[in-house]
């Protein structure tokens, strides 16, 4: 029997392919029958959540369980208040998302549709074109420069149909970042009727003041939205929580398309604690910095090309088809990320893990190189 109702399917959905997450650790380990397996595929914080957040979770477990029949705070008042105080922004500038993906959906639904265009970068986050196409708009892929955003080219691609531009700094999966001066120059040369979504999910891992993008930049550029995530440095990926700061008028529209109660009570409760745990963030950055340097040193010693990264991951040239290389590491107990879908056919991305995890990965890398050299 023909499903005739599918003829009414939103045309933007026809060209979509579901986002493919990293392989789940326990299921994959059981499936392969391996005694040891580590997952360095999804840019998660190896230290986990803030100890202060976990302590609150323990303290409030009973009270939270007794409130499971109650809806979360639909306005996320306490979390917004914490964000407002920390970053010196007005509460009416804040939009809360079920992860950064939610926020990407909000801006796409508000500004895109049939006959409109949005620009994103080659080797950029896979969710951008998915969100654009789902609205019926046309995604315009700007060719990358040195694995990162070519802001000059993105400006050249702007036309009368362009309504939205996605920029990620640091960019996933390449780790490249843009300085404040580069972002300012881009905004100054962009028509102010085009929205810019600056995705900073990995912001906390940036080391270098020239990459600091203050929220106050929105005062001069009301067409700018800056997003942050609790999934990375804050270690709350399982709870799905993010936020963005924008012009208050724009925030009002973003909140109109936001689903009611899109952030759950546990995420809201732990998010406001994790946000203020500077010690945990500092420790997470230190662990990342040490692991990153160890990885780069080994890549250099083994003659592997890599992309300089400002995130909590690093992408390297595996010297052969990335899917083949991915399978080798998988069978040795290391889950990485093949970047073939990002038009990087020989690159693998490795998340920076604990010292033990990095040592395990780098030993497998050395074994991998020995096998390659013998072919």
Coordinates of C-alpha atoms in Angstrom, one line a residue:
X1 CA 0.0 0.0 0.0
X2 CA 1.4 3.4 -1.0
X3 CA 1.8 6.0 1.7
X4 CA 0.3 8.8 -0.3
X5 CA 0.6 11.2 2.6
X6 CA 4.4 11.2 2.1
X7 CA 3.7 13.2 -1.1
X8 CA 3.0 16.2 1.3
X9 CA 6.4 15.8 3.0
X10 CA 8.3 19.1 3.5
X11 CA 10.6 19.3 0.5
X12 CA 13.5 20.4 2.8
X13 CA 13.4 17.0 4.5
X14 CA 14.0 15.0 1.3
X15 CA 17.7 15.7 1.1
X16 CA 18.4 15.1 4.8
X17 CA 20.4 12.3 6.2
X18 CA 20.3 11.6 10.0
X19 CA 23.2 12.9 12.1
X20 CA 25.4 10.0 13.0
X21 CA 26.7 10.2 16.6
X22 CA 29.9 8.5 17.8
X23 CA 29.5 4.8 18.6
X24 CA 28.3 4.0 22.1
X25 CA 31.0 2.6 24.3
X26 CA 29.5 -0.3 26.3
X27 CA 27.4 -1.7 23.3
X28 CA 30.4 -1.5 21.0
X29 CA 32.8 -3.1 23.5
X30 CA 30.3 -6.0 24.1
X31 CA 29.7 -6.4 20.4
X32 CA 33.5 -6.7 19.6
X33 CA 34.2 -8.8 22.7
X34 CA 37.1 -6.6 23.8
X35 CA 38.4 -6.6 27.4
X36 CA 39.3 -2.9 27.2
X37 CA 37.8 -0.1 25.1
X38 CA 37.9 3.7 25.3
X39 CA 35.8 6.3 23.5
X40 CA 37.5 9.3 22.2
X41 CA 34.9 10.1 19.5
X42 CA 32.5 12.7 20.8
X43 CA 34.6 15.5 22.4
X44 CA 33.3 14.8 25.9
X45 CA 35.0 16.0 29.1
X46 CA 36.9 13.0 30.4
X47 CA 36.7 14.4 34.0
X48 CA 33.0 14.3 33.9
X49 CA 30.7 16.9 35.5
X50 CA 31.7 19.5 38.2
X51 CA 32.1 17.8 41.6
X52 CA 30.0 20.6 43.0
X53 CA 27.2 19.7 40.6
X54 CA 27.5 16.0 41.5
X55 CA 27.3 16.9 45.2
X56 CA 24.1 18.8 44.6
X57 CA 22.8 15.9 42.7
X58 CA 23.4 13.6 45.7
X59 CA 21.9 16.1 48.1
X60 CA 18.8 16.7 46.1
X61 CA 18.2 13.3 44.7
X62 CA 15.2 12.6 47.0
X63 CA 13.6 16.0 46.5
X64 CA 14.1 15.8 42.8
X65 CA 12.6 12.3 42.6
X66 CA 9.5 13.6 44.5
X67 CA 9.1 16.3 41.9
X68 CA 9.2 14.2 38.8
X69 CA 5.4 14.8 38.3
X70 CA 6.1 18.5 38.0
X71 CA 7.2 20.4 34.8
X72 CA 10.6 22.1 34.8
X73 CA 10.8 25.9 35.1
X74 CA 9.7 26.9 31.6
X75 CA 11.5 30.2 31.9
X76 CA 14.7 28.7 33.4
X77 CA 14.8 31.6 35.8
X78 CA 17.6 30.5 38.2
X79 CA 19.9 29.4 35.4
X80 CA 19.3 32.6 33.5
X81 CA 20.0 34.6 36.6
X82 CA 23.3 32.7 37.1
X83 CA 24.3 33.3 33.4
X84 CA 23.3 37.0 33.7
X85 CA 25.5 37.6 36.8
X86 CA 28.5 35.7 35.5
X87 CA 28.6 37.3 32.0
X88 CA 27.0 40.7 32.8
X89 CA 24.2 40.3 30.4
X90 CA 20.5 41.1 30.8
X91 CA 18.2 38.1 31.5
X92 CA 16.0 39.0 28.6
X93 CA 19.0 38.5 26.3
X94 CA 19.3 34.8 27.2
X95 CA 17.7 31.8 25.4
X96 CA 18.0 28.4 26.9
X97 CA 18.4 25.3 24.6
X98 CA 18.3 21.6 24.9
X99 CA 21.9 21.6 23.9
X100 CA 23.4 23.9 21.3
X101 CA 21.6 22.0 18.5
X102 CA 18.3 23.4 19.9
X103 CA 19.6 27.0 19.5
X104 CA 20.7 26.3 15.9
X105 CA 17.2 25.1 15.2
X106 CA 15.7 28.2 16.7
X107 CA 17.6 30.7 14.5
X108 CA 17.0 28.6 11.4
X109 CA 13.2 28.4 12.1
X110 CA 13.0 32.1 12.8
X111 CA 15.0 33.4 9.7
X112 CA 14.9 30.7 7.0
X113 CA 12.4 29.2 4.7
X114 CA 11.8 28.5 1.0
X115 CA 13.6 30.9 -1.2
X116 CA 16.1 31.9 1.4
X117 CA 19.8 31.0 1.9
X118 CA 22.2 30.4 4.8
X119 CA 26.0 30.1 4.6
X120 CA 28.2 27.7 6.5
X121 CA 31.8 26.6 6.1
X122 CA 33.2 23.5 4.5
X123 CA 34.4 21.1 7.2
X124 CA 31.8 22.8 9.5
X125 CA 29.5 21.2 12.0
X126 CA 27.2 18.7 10.3
X127 CA 24.1 20.1 12.0
X128 CA 24.2 23.4 10.2
X129 CA 23.2 22.1 6.7
X130 CA 20.6 19.8 8.3
X131 CA 19.0 22.6 10.1
X132 CA 19.0 24.8 7.0
X133 CA 17.6 22.2 4.7
X134 CA 14.8 21.2 7.1
X135 CA 13.4 24.7 6.7
X136 CA 13.3 24.5 3.0
X137 CA 16.1 27.0 2.6
X138 CA 19.2 26.6 0.5
X139 CA 22.5 25.8 2.3
X140 CA 25.5 27.5 0.7
X141 CA 28.8 25.8 1.6
X142 CA 31.8 28.2 1.7
X143 CA 35.1 26.6 0.8
X144 CA 37.4 26.4 3.8
X145 CA 40.8 28.0 4.0
X146 CA 43.5 26.2 5.9
X147 CA 40.8 23.9 7.3
X148 CA 38.9 26.8 8.8
X149 CA 36.3 29.5 7.9
X150 CA 37.3 31.8 5.0
X151 CA 35.4 34.8 6.3
X152 CA 36.3 36.9 3.2
X153 CA 34.8 34.3 0.9
X154 CA 31.7 34.0 3.1
X155 CA 31.2 37.7 2.6
X156 CA 31.6 37.3 -1.1
X157 CA 28.9 34.7 -1.2
X158 CA 26.3 36.9 0.4
X159 CA 23.4 37.9 -1.9
X160 CA 19.9 39.3 -1.5
X161 CA 18.6 35.8 -0.5
X162 CA 21.1 35.3 2.3
X163 CA 19.5 35.6 5.7
X164 CA 21.8 33.6 8.1
X165 CA 25.5 32.7 8.4
X166 CA 26.9 30.1 10.8
X167 CA 30.4 30.5 12.2
X168 CA 32.0 28.1 14.7
X169 CA 35.0 29.2 16.8
X170 CA 36.5 26.8 17.7
X171 CA 35.2 24.8 14.7
X172 CA 34.2 21.2 15.0
X173 CA 35.8 19.0 13.6
X174 CA 38.9 20.9 12.6
X175 CA 39.5 22.9 15.9
X176 CA 40.3 26.1 14.1
X177 CA 39.3 29.4 15.7
X178 CA 38.8 33.1 14.7
X179 CA 40.2 36.0 16.6
X180 CA 38.1 38.9 18.0
X181 CA 39.6 41.2 15.3
X182 CA 38.7 38.8 12.5
X183 CA 35.1 38.5 13.8
X184 CA 34.8 42.3 14.2
X185 CA 36.1 42.9 10.7
X186 CA 33.6 40.4 9.3
X187 CA 30.7 41.9 11.1
X188 CA 31.7 45.4 10.1
X189 CA 31.6 44.4 6.4
X190 CA 28.4 42.4 6.6
X191 CA 25.0 43.9 5.9
X192 CA 23.3 44.3 9.3
X193 CA 20.1 42.6 8.1
X194 CA 21.9 39.2 8.0
X195 CA 22.0 37.2 11.2
X196 CA 25.3 35.7 12.3
X197 CA 25.2 32.7 14.6
X198 CA 28.6 32.3 16.4
X199 CA 28.8 28.8 17.8
X200 CA 31.2 28.7 20.8
X201 CA 30.5 25.2 22.2
X202 CA 34.2 24.8 22.9
X203 CA 34.9 28.3 24.1
X204 CA 36.2 27.4 27.5
X205 CA 39.1 25.4 26.0
X206 CA 40.5 28.3 24.1
X207 CA 43.9 29.4 25.3
X208 CA 44.8 32.9 24.0
X209 CA 43.1 36.2 24.8
X210 CA 43.0 37.2 21.1
X211 CA 40.2 34.6 20.7
X212 CA 38.0 36.0 23.4
X213 CA 34.7 37.1 22.0
X214 CA 32.8 39.2 24.6
X215 CA 29.0 39.2 24.7
X216 CA 29.2 43.0 24.7
X217 CA 30.0 42.7 20.9
X218 CA 26.2 42.2 20.5
X219 CA 25.7 45.8 21.6
X220 CA 27.4 47.1 18.5
X221 CA 26.1 44.2 16.3
X222 CA 22.5 43.3 17.2
X223 CA 22.5 40.8 14.3
X224 CA 24.9 38.6 16.2
X225 CA 23.9 35.6 18.3
X226 CA 26.6 33.9 20.5
X227 CA 26.0 30.4 21.8
X228 CA 27.7 28.3 24.5
X229 CA 27.2 24.7 25.7
X230 CA 27.3 22.8 28.9
X231 CA 28.1 19.6 27.1
X232 CA 31.9 20.1 26.7
X233 CA 34.0 21.7 29.4
X234 CA 31.1 21.5 31.9
X235 CA 30.8 17.8 31.4
X236 CA 27.0 17.7 31.2
X237 CA 26.5 16.2 27.7
X238 CA 23.9 13.7 28.9
X239 CA 21.6 16.4 30.2
X240 CA 21.6 18.4 26.9
X241 CA 21.9 22.1 27.9
X242 CA 23.1 25.2 26.1
X243 CA 22.3 28.9 25.9
X244 CA 22.8 31.8 23.6
X245 CA 23.0 35.5 24.1
X246 CA 21.5 37.9 21.7
X247 CA 19.8 41.3 21.3
X248 CA 16.8 41.3 23.6
X249 CA 14.3 41.8 20.8
X250 CA 15.8 38.8 18.9
X251 CA 15.8 36.7 22.1
X252 CA 12.0 37.3 22.3
X253 CA 11.5 35.8 18.9
X254 CA 13.9 32.8 19.6
X255 CA 11.9 32.1 22.7
X256 CA 8.7 32.1 20.6
X257 CA 9.8 29.1 18.6
X258 CA 11.4 27.3 21.7
X259 CA 9.5 24.3 22.8
X260 CA 7.8 24.7 26.2
X261 CA 10.0 23.1 29.0
X262 CA 12.8 22.3 26.5
X263 CA 15.3 22.0 29.3
X264 CA 14.7 19.4 32.0
X265 CA 14.8 20.1 35.8
X266 CA 18.0 18.2 36.4
X267 CA 19.8 20.0 33.6
X268 CA 18.6 23.4 34.9
X269 CA 19.6 22.6 38.5
X270 CA 23.1 21.2 37.7
X271 CA 23.8 23.7 35.0
X272 CA 23.7 26.7 37.3
X273 CA 26.1 25.0 39.7
X274 CA 28.5 23.8 36.9
X275 CA 28.5 27.3 35.4
X276 CA 30.2 28.7 38.5
X277 CA 32.7 26.0 39.3
X278 CA 35.8 27.7 38.0
X279 CA 38.1 25.1 39.6
X280 CA 36.6 22.3 37.6
X281 CA 36.8 24.3 34.3
X282 CA 40.4 25.2 35.0
X283 CA 41.3 21.6 35.7
X284 CA 39.5 20.4 32.6
X285 CA 41.5 22.9 30.5
X286 CA 44.8 21.8 32.1
X287 CA 44.0 18.1 31.4
X288 CA 43.1 19.0 27.9
X289 CA 46.3 21.1 27.4
X290 CA 48.5 18.3 28.6
X291 CA 46.8 15.6 26.5
X292 CA 46.8 17.9 23.4
X293 CA 50.6 18.5 23.7
X294 CA 51.3 14.8 24.2
X295 CA 49.2 14.0 21.1
X296 CA 50.9 16.6 18.9
X297 CA 54.4 15.5 20.0
X298 CA 53.6 11.9 19.1
X299 CA 52.1 13.0 15.7
X300 CA 55.3 14.9 15.0
X301 CA 57.5 12.0 16.0
X302 CA 55.6 9.6 13.8
X303 CA 55.3 12.1 10.9
X304 CA 51.5 12.5 11.0
X305 CA 50.0 15.8 9.8
X306 CA 47.5 17.3 12.2
X307 CA 45.3 20.4 12.3
X308 CA 46.2 22.9 15.1
X309 CA 43.2 22.8 17.4
X310 CA 41.7 25.2 20.0
X311 CA 39.1 22.7 21.1
X312 CA 39.2 19.5 23.2
X313 CA 40.0 17.3 20.2
X314 CA 42.5 17.2 17.4
X315 CA 42.1 15.9 13.8
X316 CA 45.0 14.1 12.1
X317 CA 45.7 12.6 8.7
X318 CA 45.6 8.8 9.0
X319 CA 47.6 8.3 5.8
X320 CA 44.9 6.2 4.3
X321 CA 41.1 6.0 3.9
X322 CA 39.7 7.3 7.2
X323 CA 37.0 4.5 7.4
X324 CA 39.7 1.9 7.1
X325 CA 41.8 3.6 9.7
X326 CA 38.8 4.0 12.0
X327 CA 38.1 0.3 11.8
X328 CA 41.7 -0.5 12.8
X329 CA 41.5 1.6 15.9
X330 CA 38.1 0.3 16.7
X331 CA 39.2 -3.3 16.6
X332 CA 42.1 -2.3 18.9
X333 CA 39.7 -0.8 21.5
X334 CA 39.7 2.9 20.6
X335 CA 36.6 4.6 19.3
X336 CA 37.6 7.6 17.1
X337 CA 35.7 9.6 14.6
X338 CA 36.1 9.2 10.8
X339 CA 35.8 12.6 9.1
X340 CA 34.9 11.3 5.6
X341 CA 31.4 12.8 6.0
X342 CA 33.2 16.2 6.5
X343 CA 35.0 16.0 3.2
X344 CA 38.2 14.9 5.0
X345 CA 38.6 11.4 3.5
X346 CA 41.9 10.6 5.3
X347 CA 41.3 12.4 8.6
X348 CA 40.4 11.0 12.0
X349 CA 39.3 13.1 15.0
X350 CA 40.4 12.1 18.5
X351 CA 39.0 13.7 21.6
X352 CA 41.5 14.5 24.3
X353 CA 40.9 12.0 27.2
X354 CA 42.5 11.3 30.5
X355 CA 46.3 10.6 30.8
X356 CA 45.6 6.8 30.8
X357 CA 43.2 7.1 27.8
X358 CA 45.7 9.2 25.8
X359 CA 48.5 6.7 26.5
X360 CA 46.4 3.9 25.3
X361 CA 45.4 5.7 22.1
X362 CA 49.0 6.8 21.4
X363 CA 50.3 3.2 21.9
X364 CA 47.7 2.0 19.4
X365 CA 48.7 4.8 17.0
X366 CA 52.3 3.6 17.2
X367 CA 51.2 0.0 16.4
X368 CA 49.1 1.4 13.6
X369 CA 52.1 3.2 12.1
X370 CA 54.3 0.1 12.3
X371 CA 51.7 -1.9 10.3
X372 CA 51.4 0.9 7.8
X373 CA 55.2 1.0 7.3
X374 CA 55.4 -2.7 6.7
X375 CA 52.9 -2.5 3.8

